[in-house]
Short mmCIF file of C-alpha atoms in Angstrom, two decimals:
data_model
loop_
_atom_site.label_atom_id
_atom_site.label_comp_id
_atom_site.label_asym_id
_atom_site.label_seq_id
_atom_site.Cartn_x
_atom_site.Cartn_y
_atom_site.Cartn_z
CA MET A 1 19.13 -5.33 -18.82
CA SER A 2 21.72 -2.36 -17.76
CA GLU A 3 21.89 -1.44 -13.64
CA LEU A 4 20.60 2.17 -11.76
CA ASN A 5 23.09 4.29 -11.18
CA PRO A 6 24.27 3.40 -7.51
CA ARG A 7 21.87 5.86 -5.66
CA GLN A 8 18.97 4.56 -3.31
CA PHE A 9 16.83 2.30 -4.87
CA ALA A 10 12.91 2.08 -4.62
CA VAL A 11 10.33 -0.13 -5.99
CA ILE A 12 6.74 1.13 -6.34
CA THR A 13 3.68 -0.69 -7.49
CA GLY A 14 0.39 0.50 -8.38
CA ILE A 15 1.34 3.50 -10.12
CA SER A 16 -1.67 4.18 -11.83
CA SER A 17 -3.52 5.26 -8.58
CA LYS A 18 -3.24 8.79 -7.19
CA LEU A 19 -1.59 7.57 -4.10
CA GLY A 20 0.95 5.04 -5.75
CA MET A 21 1.98 8.17 -8.08
CA GLU A 22 2.17 10.54 -5.64
CA MET A 23 4.54 8.05 -3.00
CA ALA A 24 6.63 7.73 -6.43
CA ARG A 25 7.06 11.94 -6.32
CA GLN A 26 8.06 11.74 -2.82
CA PHE A 27 10.96 9.46 -3.30
CA ALA A 28 11.82 10.53 -6.94
CA SER A 29 12.02 13.95 -5.13
CA HIS A 30 14.24 12.69 -2.40
CA GLY A 31 16.72 11.16 -4.82
CA TYR A 32 15.52 7.74 -5.43
CA ASP A 33 16.26 5.90 -8.70
CA LEU A 34 12.60 3.76 -9.19
CA LEU A 35 11.11 0.56 -10.39
CA ILE A 36 7.36 1.46 -11.07
CA THR A 37 4.59 -0.89 -11.70
CA SER A 38 1.19 -0.46 -13.34
CA PRO A 39 -1.20 -2.88 -14.62
CA SER A 40 -1.78 -0.83 -17.61
CA ASP A 41 0.37 0.51 -20.82
CA GLY A 42 0.15 3.99 -19.56
CA ILE A 43 2.68 3.46 -17.34
CA ALA A 44 5.23 5.28 -19.65
CA ASN A 45 3.56 8.77 -18.94
CA ALA A 46 4.64 8.33 -15.35
CA GLU A 47 8.02 7.52 -16.27
CA ASP A 48 8.34 10.60 -17.90
CA ASP A 49 6.64 12.64 -15.06
CA LEU A 50 9.14 10.97 -12.60
CA ARG A 51 12.70 11.65 -14.76
CA THR A 52 11.59 15.26 -14.20
CA TYR A 53 12.91 15.15 -10.73
CA GLY A 54 16.17 14.28 -12.15
CA THR A 55 16.02 10.34 -11.34
CA GLN A 56 16.16 7.43 -13.18
CA VAL A 57 13.22 5.62 -13.48
CA ILE A 58 12.35 2.16 -15.15
CA GLY A 59 8.51 1.12 -15.88
CA LEU A 60 6.90 -2.32 -15.81
CA GLU A 61 3.77 -3.36 -17.15
CA VAL A 62 2.70 -6.44 -14.80
CA LYS A 63 -1.07 -7.70 -13.28
CA LEU A 64 0.29 -8.27 -9.77
CA GLU A 65 -2.89 -10.12 -9.05
CA THR A 66 -1.27 -12.97 -10.80
CA TYR A 67 1.16 -15.22 -9.31
CA ARG A 68 3.84 -14.83 -12.83
CA GLY A 69 3.09 -11.18 -12.34
CA THR A 70 4.70 -11.06 -8.67
CA GLU A 71 7.48 -13.50 -9.73
CA LYS A 72 8.28 -10.82 -12.87
CA LEU A 73 8.15 -8.13 -10.76
CA TYR A 74 10.76 -9.91 -8.54
CA GLU A 75 13.05 -10.97 -11.27
CA THR A 76 12.77 -7.81 -12.59
CA ILE A 77 14.31 -6.40 -9.68
CA LYS A 78 16.87 -9.22 -9.25
CA SER A 79 18.25 -8.48 -12.56
CA PHE A 80 19.60 -5.01 -11.60
CA ASN A 81 22.03 -6.60 -9.02
CA ARG A 82 21.46 -3.95 -6.76
CA PRO A 83 19.69 -4.22 -2.77
CA VAL A 84 16.24 -2.30 -2.61
CA ASP A 85 15.85 0.07 0.20
CA VAL A 86 12.67 0.88 -0.13
CA LEU A 87 9.47 -0.98 -1.09
CA VAL A 88 6.00 0.27 -1.44
CA MET A 89 3.34 -1.60 -1.84
CA THR A 90 -0.13 -0.09 -2.83
CA CYS A 91 -3.52 -1.62 -2.12
CA ILE A 92 -6.72 -1.44 -4.74
CA ASP A 93 -10.51 -0.72 -3.67
CA GLY A 94 -13.19 -2.59 -2.56
CA VAL A 95 -16.38 -3.94 -4.32
CA SER A 96 -19.06 -2.37 -2.58
CA GLY A 97 -22.75 -3.94 -1.89
CA GLU A 98 -24.29 -6.90 -0.09
CA PHE A 99 -22.02 -9.81 0.15
CA ASN A 100 -24.27 -11.93 -1.46
CA GLU A 101 -24.90 -9.46 -4.50
CA THR A 102 -21.51 -8.37 -5.00
CA ALA A 103 -19.00 -9.96 -8.09
CA LEU A 104 -17.36 -12.53 -7.21
CA LYS A 105 -14.81 -12.12 -9.99
CA ARG A 106 -13.92 -9.02 -8.81
CA GLU A 107 -13.50 -10.00 -4.77
CA ILE A 108 -11.05 -12.88 -5.95
CA HIS A 109 -9.28 -10.41 -7.92
CA LEU A 110 -9.08 -8.21 -5.02
CA ILE A 111 -7.86 -10.83 -2.56
CA ASN A 112 -5.37 -11.90 -5.30
CA HIS A 113 -3.97 -8.10 -5.48
CA ASN A 114 -4.34 -7.19 -1.71
CA ILE A 115 -3.13 -10.22 0.05
CA VAL A 116 -1.87 -13.44 -2.08
CA SER A 117 0.59 -10.61 -3.90
CA VAL A 118 1.31 -8.59 -1.06
CA ILE A 119 2.41 -11.94 0.89
CA HIS A 120 3.84 -12.95 -2.11
CA LEU A 121 6.47 -10.07 -2.67
CA THR A 122 6.76 -9.31 1.20
CA LYS A 123 8.22 -13.09 1.74
CA LEU A 124 10.75 -12.44 -1.26
CA MET A 125 11.68 -9.03 -0.51
CA LEU A 126 11.76 -9.24 3.19
CA ARG A 127 14.33 -12.33 2.98
CA ASP A 128 16.31 -10.26 0.41
CA MET A 129 16.37 -6.95 2.81
CA MET A 130 17.22 -9.42 5.93
CA GLY A 131 20.19 -10.52 4.20
CA GLU A 132 21.32 -6.89 3.46
CA GLY A 133 20.54 -6.00 7.26
CA GLN A 134 18.37 -3.18 6.08
CA GLY A 135 15.33 -2.10 3.98
CA LYS A 136 11.98 -0.56 4.46
CA ILE A 137 8.48 -1.95 3.22
CA LEU A 138 5.47 0.49 3.40
CA LEU A 139 1.83 -0.94 2.44
CA ALA A 140 -0.65 1.43 1.30
CA SER A 141 -4.13 2.01 0.52
CA ALA A 142 -5.87 5.35 0.07
CA PHE A 143 -9.42 3.99 0.89
CA PRO A 144 -10.16 3.51 5.14
CA ALA A 145 -11.48 0.22 6.33
CA ALA A 146 -13.42 -1.10 9.59
CA ASN A 147 -12.76 -3.71 11.34
CA SER A 148 -17.01 -4.61 10.39
CA SER A 149 -17.37 -3.07 6.63
CA PRO A 150 -20.98 -4.60 5.82
CA LEU A 151 -20.91 -2.89 2.79
CA GLU A 152 -17.51 -3.53 1.90
CA THR A 153 -16.66 -6.88 3.26
CA ILE A 154 -13.97 -8.32 1.23
CA TYR A 155 -11.77 -5.34 1.51
CA GLY A 156 -12.47 -4.62 4.81
CA ALA A 157 -11.33 -7.93 5.61
CA SER A 158 -8.27 -7.80 3.53
CA MET A 159 -7.12 -4.77 5.67
CA ALA A 160 -7.52 -6.56 8.54
CA PHE A 161 -5.85 -9.70 7.51
CA LEU A 162 -2.88 -7.16 6.29
CA THR A 163 -2.84 -5.20 9.15
CA SER A 164 -2.57 -8.73 11.25
CA PHE A 165 0.20 -9.59 9.09
CA VAL A 166 2.56 -6.95 9.28
CA ASP A 167 1.94 -6.52 13.26
CA SER A 168 2.83 -10.42 12.93
CA ILE A 169 6.53 -9.98 11.23
CA GLN A 170 7.69 -6.46 12.90
CA HIS A 171 9.63 -7.99 15.37
CA LEU A 172 11.57 -10.62 12.87
CA ALA A 173 12.11 -7.51 10.62
CA ARG A 174 13.22 -5.09 13.17
CA THR A 175 15.02 -7.34 14.36
CA ASN A 176 17.29 -8.02 11.20
CA GLY A 177 17.33 -4.26 10.62
CA VAL A 178 14.31 -3.75 8.56
CA THR A 179 11.11 -1.85 9.12
CA VAL A 180 7.49 -2.20 7.93
CA THR A 181 5.07 0.34 8.25
CA THR A 182 1.58 0.36 7.22
CA MET A 183 -0.65 3.27 5.87
CA ILE A 184 -4.73 2.56 5.80
CA PRO A 185 -6.61 5.75 6.42
CA VAL A 186 -9.20 6.24 8.94
CA ILE A 187 -12.82 5.47 8.87
CA GLY A 188 -14.33 9.08 8.24
CA GLU A 189 -11.37 10.72 6.71
CA GLU A 190 -11.62 9.64 3.08
CA ASN A 191 -12.64 12.82 1.45
CA GLN A 192 -10.24 14.40 3.29
CA PHE A 193 -7.56 11.67 2.08
CA GLU A 194 -8.78 12.30 -1.13
CA ASN A 195 -8.75 15.93 -1.45
CA ASP A 196 -5.08 15.64 -0.09
CA VAL A 197 -3.20 12.84 -1.51
CA VAL A 198 0.20 14.74 -1.60
CA ALA A 199 0.36 15.70 2.26
CA HIS A 200 -0.82 12.13 2.61
CA ALA A 201 1.88 10.74 0.47
CA ARG A 202 4.37 13.00 2.10
CA GLU A 203 3.51 11.74 5.94
CA GLY A 204 3.57 8.00 4.30
CA TYR A 205 7.13 8.96 3.31
CA GLU A 206 8.37 10.44 6.48
CA ALA A 207 6.87 7.64 8.44
CA LEU A 208 8.36 5.55 6.57
CA VAL A 209 12.09 7.01 6.47
CA SER A 210 11.73 7.54 10.17
CA GLY A 211 11.01 3.99 10.78
CA ARG A 212 7.07 4.37 12.28
CA SER A 213 5.23 1.06 12.36
CA LYS A 214 1.87 2.88 11.39
CA VAL A 215 0.81 5.96 9.76
CA PHE A 216 -1.94 7.88 11.81
CA GLU A 217 -3.61 10.93 11.20
CA ALA A 218 -2.93 13.35 14.13
CA SER A 219 -6.16 15.28 14.12
CA LEU A 220 -8.20 14.63 17.47
CA LYS A 221 -11.34 13.39 15.72
CA ASN A 222 -8.86 10.33 14.60
CA LYS A 223 -7.76 10.09 17.83
CA LEU A 224 -11.16 9.67 19.00
CA GLN A 225 -12.04 7.16 16.65
CA ASN A 226 -9.06 4.66 17.04
CA TRP A 227 -9.87 5.09 20.98
CA ALA A 228 -13.75 4.30 20.49
CA ASN A 229 -12.98 1.40 18.35
CA GLN A 230 -11.59 -0.50 21.24
CA ILE A 231 -14.37 -0.03 23.51
CA ILE A 232 -17.56 0.04 21.72
CA PRO A 233 -19.15 -3.73 20.95
CA ASP A 234 -18.66 -5.28 17.55
CA LYS A 235 -22.46 -5.38 16.59
CA ILE A 236 -23.05 -1.49 17.36
CA LYS A 237 -19.82 -0.79 15.38
CA THR A 238 -20.98 -3.01 12.38
CA GLU A 239 -24.58 -1.43 12.19
CA PHE A 240 -22.69 2.15 12.16
CA GLN A 241 -19.78 1.02 9.63
CA ARG A 242 -23.47 -0.25 7.27
CA ARG A 243 -25.08 2.95 7.75
CA VAL A 244 -21.57 4.71 6.34
CA ASN A 245 -20.92 2.69 3.64
CA GLU A 246 -24.78 3.11 2.24
CA ALA A 247 -24.44 7.30 2.91
CA ASN A 248 -21.08 7.35 0.95
CA SER A 249 -22.82 5.10 -1.67
CA ARG A 250 -25.51 7.41 -2.16
CA GLN A 251 -23.07 10.40 -3.04
#
């Protein structure tokens, strides 16, 4: 496989999602060469779109929820013989409903994509970035998550795990020249996020390049929500989140 030209190189997964595509546009508009992934065969359209920015783009159709899929992506990355400056991993949304009624197969798929694949790819790429003494990783989701999500049990748990995972590797990464950033919307702002994905992708890009560990919305509402989340008893938060989930499911 031929090498891309020697500009900054970003790998972005989940290009079939709105957030994944907008993140790719951010990097393309700033002159990054791109390797993008999608589980579907529509990735060619995304390649054509992103090439209009004058950058080089290679698309890879791959199912990252499988071990082989993640290995295939890593092998493709290594075939370019160049360091990856940025890795953006996008998460998929949850399975809504009571835990005893939701489809186990879909939940296992979510776990494999949002947790297993992220750990797998981060393990491989963090080693390489640490070896280079530089690199940036962004873990992004377009969907909010609460600590207790009664009707989105597995998704909420996956986001809690990933938040803890990133916090746990921050020191190791930073002391070796690598930054890791999480971008997970705050509960209550999902409609705003959906309506302005472009602005939020830009915010994610700016947070990543500046080396911030987390992307938080700047509104007073979100700051109050974050503060309240720390002091309100878990039982009350769980019941409140159940009502939010039920209201959203009726829309």
